[in-house]
């Protein structure tokens, strides 16, 4: 099992450019999450999905869009990148969430720099 | 509203001495509580979780945490630190809604030889 994988590992964008981050999991998990990690801030939830075809906003969704067309994949898009989106992005998946929150399995992260 | 506070941003201990990383939480419901560890330039890995069973939770690598409802705390301990424990540790409170996942700001653990 590969677990949770993220593509790419590093990316540098110019302000206004767009990109998509891909997350894939092979554990048949229903729940998938996108977080951003900034120094001294912990991780903050951007968007999440509770199953194929569903998405929902987290704590910091502005400037990002997501899609979950296949159960194993969760895409994070930046339509017009801004320097404030410079961060490390983590994808995670879990079997369950909410009141039955289960272990989240994290990918290795994507380091994004917006110039 | 839910919140989680990790009381120390940095903790330094000598190898072989006990580790204590402190976490207080606030929740209107009985939350699920987790500790995750992040080694440099890596993703996060679960150390242990509390989900309303035993209040003393044992995790991997000799770590354990005790859920104290009266003190709203979930402190992480280890009897004897090892150099490989040097990492950042995150306390997480989760539930009851799907979007209620709150990470603490992290505690960086330094192990002195």
GROMACS .gro file of C-alpha atoms in nm:
model
  228
    1UNK     CA    1   0.000   0.000   0.000
    2UNK     CA    2   0.126   0.346  -0.091
    3UNK     CA    3  -0.106   0.510   0.165
    4UNK     CA    4  -0.158   0.875   0.079
    5UNK     CA    5   0.045   1.028  -0.202
    6UNK     CA    6   0.065   1.390  -0.315
    7UNK     CA    7   0.175   1.539  -0.646
    8UNK     CA    8   0.384   1.750  -0.689
    9UNK     CA    9   0.623   1.769  -0.395
   10UNK     CA   10   0.744   2.120  -0.473
   11UNK     CA   11   0.613   2.401  -0.691
   12UNK     CA   12   0.693   2.765  -0.752
   13UNK     CA   13   0.424   2.986  -0.904
   14UNK     CA   14   0.401   3.348  -1.003
   15UNK     CA   15   0.117   3.560  -0.870
   16UNK     CA   16  -0.195   3.500  -1.074
   17UNK     CA   17  -0.099   3.157  -1.206
   18UNK     CA   18  -0.315   2.855  -1.145
   19UNK     CA   19  -0.233   2.502  -1.044
   20UNK     CA   20  -0.384   2.179  -0.917
   21UNK     CA   21  -0.252   1.959  -0.639
   22UNK     CA   22  -0.340   1.592  -0.659
   23UNK     CA   23  -0.396   1.366  -0.360
   24UNK     CA   24  -0.449   0.993  -0.395
   25UNK     CA   25  -0.522   0.727  -0.132
   26UNK     CA   26  -0.543   0.352  -0.167
   27UNK     CA   27  -0.712   0.269   0.166
   28UNK     CA   28  -1.070   0.303   0.043
   29UNK     CA   29  -1.130   0.587   0.289
   30UNK     CA   30  -1.447   0.790   0.263
   31UNK     CA   31  -1.309   1.108   0.421
   32UNK     CA   32  -1.038   1.320   0.263
   33UNK     CA   33  -0.897   1.654   0.372
   34UNK     CA   34  -0.674   1.935   0.254
   35UNK     CA   35  -0.476   2.137   0.509
   36UNK     CA   36  -0.223   2.412   0.493
   37UNK     CA   37   0.062   2.441   0.741
   38UNK     CA   38   0.222   2.775   0.816
   39UNK     CA   39   0.496   2.840   1.074
   40UNK     CA   40   0.356   2.870   1.425
   41UNK     CA   41   0.000   2.809   1.306
   42UNK     CA   42  -0.041   2.434   1.320
   43UNK     CA   43  -0.254   2.287   1.041
   44UNK     CA   44  -0.569   2.456   0.919
   45UNK     CA   45  -0.844   2.279   0.729
   46UNK     CA   46  -0.906   2.419   0.381
   47UNK     CA   47  -1.169   2.183   0.236
   48UNK     CA   48  -1.278   1.830   0.303
   49UNK     CA   49  -1.489   1.555   0.148
   50UNK     CA   50  -1.702   1.288   0.314
   51UNK     CA   51  -1.736   1.076   0.003
   52UNK     CA   52  -1.711   1.060  -0.374
   53UNK     CA   53  -1.879   1.358  -0.536
   54UNK     CA   54  -1.901   1.562  -0.214
   55UNK     CA   55  -1.695   1.856  -0.094
   56UNK     CA   56  -1.730   2.107   0.187
   57UNK     CA   57  -1.552   2.413   0.320
   58UNK     CA   58  -1.320   2.408   0.615
   59UNK     CA   59  -1.170   2.687   0.820
   60UNK     CA   60  -0.976   2.868   0.543
   61UNK     CA   61  -1.141   2.793   0.205
   62UNK     CA   62  -1.103   3.128   0.029
   63UNK     CA   63  -0.894   3.116  -0.289
   64UNK     CA   64  -0.915   2.738  -0.319
   65UNK     CA   65  -1.146   2.493  -0.494
   66UNK     CA   66  -1.163   2.116  -0.468
   67UNK     CA   67  -1.312   1.820  -0.649
   68UNK     CA   68  -1.366   1.453  -0.559
   69UNK     CA   69  -1.471   1.285  -0.881
   70UNK     CA   70  -1.325   0.951  -0.777
   71UNK     CA   71  -1.323   0.810  -0.425
   72UNK     CA   72  -0.947   0.768  -0.422
   73UNK     CA   73  -0.858   1.117  -0.548
   74UNK     CA   74  -0.902   1.463  -0.399
   75UNK     CA   75  -0.785   1.763  -0.602
   76UNK     CA   76  -0.703   2.108  -0.466
   77UNK     CA   77  -0.702   2.396  -0.712
   78UNK     CA   78  -0.567   2.747  -0.692
   79UNK     CA   79  -0.728   2.956  -0.967
   80UNK     CA   80  -0.521   3.271  -0.919
   81UNK     CA   81  -0.231   3.219  -0.682
   82UNK     CA   82  -0.136   3.488  -0.430
   83UNK     CA   83   0.177   3.520  -0.214
   84UNK     CA   84  -0.043   3.457   0.093
   85UNK     CA   85  -0.093   3.104  -0.039
   86UNK     CA   86   0.275   3.023   0.005
   87UNK     CA   87   0.259   2.730   0.242
   88UNK     CA   88   0.303   2.356   0.285
   89UNK     CA   89  -0.010   2.168   0.184
   90UNK     CA   90  -0.103   1.833   0.335
   91UNK     CA   91  -0.366   1.591   0.222
   92UNK     CA   92  -0.511   1.336   0.462
   93UNK     CA   93  -0.769   1.061   0.456
   94UNK     CA   94  -0.963   0.873   0.720
   95UNK     CA   95  -1.221   0.599   0.748
   96UNK     CA   96  -1.465   0.817   0.941
   97UNK     CA   97  -1.505   1.165   1.080
   98UNK     CA   98  -1.733   1.390   1.279
   99UNK     CA   99  -1.844   1.230   1.609
  100UNK     CA  100  -1.670   0.906   1.511
  101UNK     CA  101  -1.346   1.073   1.407
  102UNK     CA  102  -1.083   0.818   1.320
  103UNK     CA  103  -0.711   0.831   1.256
  104UNK     CA  104  -0.610   1.055   0.970
  105UNK     CA  105  -0.336   0.932   0.738
  106UNK     CA  106  -0.127   1.211   0.592
  107UNK     CA  107   0.059   1.252   0.269
  108UNK     CA  108   0.418   1.382   0.258
  109UNK     CA  109   0.316   1.737   0.172
  110UNK     CA  110   0.355   1.982  -0.115
  111UNK     CA  111   0.570   2.289  -0.062
  112UNK     CA  112   0.425   2.576  -0.265
  113UNK     CA  113   0.591   2.913  -0.311
  114UNK     CA  114   0.406   3.199  -0.480
  115UNK     CA  115   0.626   3.483  -0.597
  116UNK     CA  116  -1.655   2.686   2.024
  117UNK     CA  117  -1.384   2.426   2.017
  118UNK     CA  118  -1.024   2.516   2.076
  119UNK     CA  119  -0.697   2.353   2.165
  120UNK     CA  120  -0.396   2.510   2.335
  121UNK     CA  121  -0.052   2.362   2.345
  122UNK     CA  122   0.106   2.535   2.638
  123UNK     CA  123   0.469   2.521   2.521
  124UNK     CA  124   0.597   2.602   2.174
  125UNK     CA  125   0.937   2.445   2.253
  126UNK     CA  126   1.042   2.183   2.507
  127UNK     CA  127   1.399   2.065   2.565
  128UNK     CA  128   1.487   1.752   2.762
  129UNK     CA  129   1.796   1.544   2.800
  130UNK     CA  130   1.809   1.198   2.649
  131UNK     CA  131   1.684   0.941   2.900
  132UNK     CA  132   1.473   1.189   3.100
  133UNK     CA  133   1.092   1.213   3.102
  134UNK     CA  134   0.895   1.407   2.842
  135UNK     CA  135   0.582   1.610   2.915
  136UNK     CA  136   0.400   1.798   2.637
  137UNK     CA  137   0.095   1.984   2.757
  138UNK     CA  138  -0.238   2.023   2.581
  139UNK     CA  139  -0.560   2.184   2.705
  140UNK     CA  140  -0.880   2.178   2.508
  141UNK     CA  141  -1.219   2.340   2.510
  142UNK     CA  142  -1.526   2.168   2.373
  143UNK     CA  143  -1.900   2.173   2.430
  144UNK     CA  144  -1.916   1.803   2.349
  145UNK     CA  145  -1.718   1.494   2.434
  146UNK     CA  146  -1.445   1.533   2.178
  147UNK     CA  147  -1.211   1.291   2.013
  148UNK     CA  148  -0.853   1.384   2.097
  149UNK     CA  149  -0.538   1.294   1.911
  150UNK     CA  150  -0.165   1.345   1.927
  151UNK     CA  151   0.028   1.347   1.600
  152UNK     CA  152   0.404   1.369   1.545
  153UNK     CA  153   0.579   1.535   1.253
  154UNK     CA  154   0.945   1.469   1.186
  155UNK     CA  155   1.133   1.728   0.978
  156UNK     CA  156   1.008   1.754   0.620
  157UNK     CA  157   0.764   1.469   0.671
  158UNK     CA  158   0.390   1.424   0.695
  159UNK     CA  159   0.211   1.371   1.025
  160UNK     CA  160   0.181   1.034   1.193
  161UNK     CA  161  -0.064   0.932   1.464
  162UNK     CA  162   0.086   0.875   1.808
  163UNK     CA  163  -0.235   0.799   1.995
  164UNK     CA  164  -0.604   0.883   2.017
  165UNK     CA  165  -0.874   0.913   2.280
  166UNK     CA  166  -1.229   0.832   2.180
  167UNK     CA  167  -1.415   0.801   2.517
  168UNK     CA  168  -1.289   0.458   2.616
  169UNK     CA  169  -1.002   0.433   2.868
  170UNK     CA  170  -0.879   0.769   2.997
  171UNK     CA  171  -0.516   0.655   2.987
  172UNK     CA  172  -0.423   0.600   2.627
  173UNK     CA  173  -0.108   0.421   2.516
  174UNK     CA  174   0.046   0.504   2.183
  175UNK     CA  175   0.342   0.412   1.972
  176UNK     CA  176   0.708   0.449   2.070
  177UNK     CA  177   0.635   0.448   2.444
  178UNK     CA  178   0.416   0.758   2.448
  179UNK     CA  179   0.096   0.781   2.647
  180UNK     CA  180  -0.160   1.047   2.732
  181UNK     CA  181  -0.420   1.085   3.001
  182UNK     CA  182  -0.760   1.240   2.935
  183UNK     CA  183  -0.865   1.452   3.235
  184UNK     CA  184  -1.212   1.591   3.182
  185UNK     CA  185  -1.211   1.798   3.501
  186UNK     CA  186  -0.893   1.975   3.391
  187UNK     CA  187  -0.980   1.969   3.017
  188UNK     CA  188  -0.631   1.838   2.952
  189UNK     CA  189  -0.473   1.570   2.737
  190UNK     CA  190  -0.103   1.585   2.818
  191UNK     CA  191   0.146   1.362   2.635
  192UNK     CA  192   0.418   1.184   2.832
  193UNK     CA  193   0.704   0.944   2.781
  194UNK     CA  194   0.919   0.803   3.064
  195UNK     CA  195   1.251   0.823   2.884
  196UNK     CA  196   1.332   1.044   2.585
  197UNK     CA  197   1.525   0.913   2.288
  198UNK     CA  198   1.711   1.117   2.029
  199UNK     CA  199   1.467   0.993   1.764
  200UNK     CA  200   1.181   1.166   1.952
  201UNK     CA  201   1.303   1.506   1.834
  202UNK     CA  202   1.012   1.632   1.624
  203UNK     CA  203   0.706   1.857   1.633
  204UNK     CA  204   0.399   1.732   1.816
  205UNK     CA  205   0.041   1.837   1.753
  206UNK     CA  206  -0.259   1.798   1.979
  207UNK     CA  207  -0.586   1.775   1.786
  208UNK     CA  208  -0.948   1.799   1.896
  209UNK     CA  209  -1.213   1.667   1.661
  210UNK     CA  210  -1.592   1.646   1.637
  211UNK     CA  211  -1.880   1.636   1.656
  212UNK     CA  212  -1.917   1.794   1.312
  213UNK     CA  213  -1.709   1.683   1.015
  214UNK     CA  214  -1.544   2.024   0.981
  215UNK     CA  215  -1.456   2.057   1.348
  216UNK     CA  216  -1.094   1.950   1.337
  217UNK     CA  217  -0.875   2.185   1.535
  218UNK     CA  218  -0.498   2.150   1.549
  219UNK     CA  219  -0.288   2.304   1.821
  220UNK     CA  220  -0.001   2.525   1.708
  221UNK     CA  221   0.250   2.253   1.786
  222UNK     CA  222   0.528   2.186   2.036
  223UNK     CA  223   0.878   2.132   1.909
  224UNK     CA  224   1.061   1.875   2.120
  225UNK     CA  225   1.439   1.903   2.139
  226UNK     CA  226   1.645   1.617   2.282
  227UNK     CA  227   1.978   1.709   2.434
  228UNK     CA  228   2.255   1.447   2.430
   0.00000   0.00000   0.00000
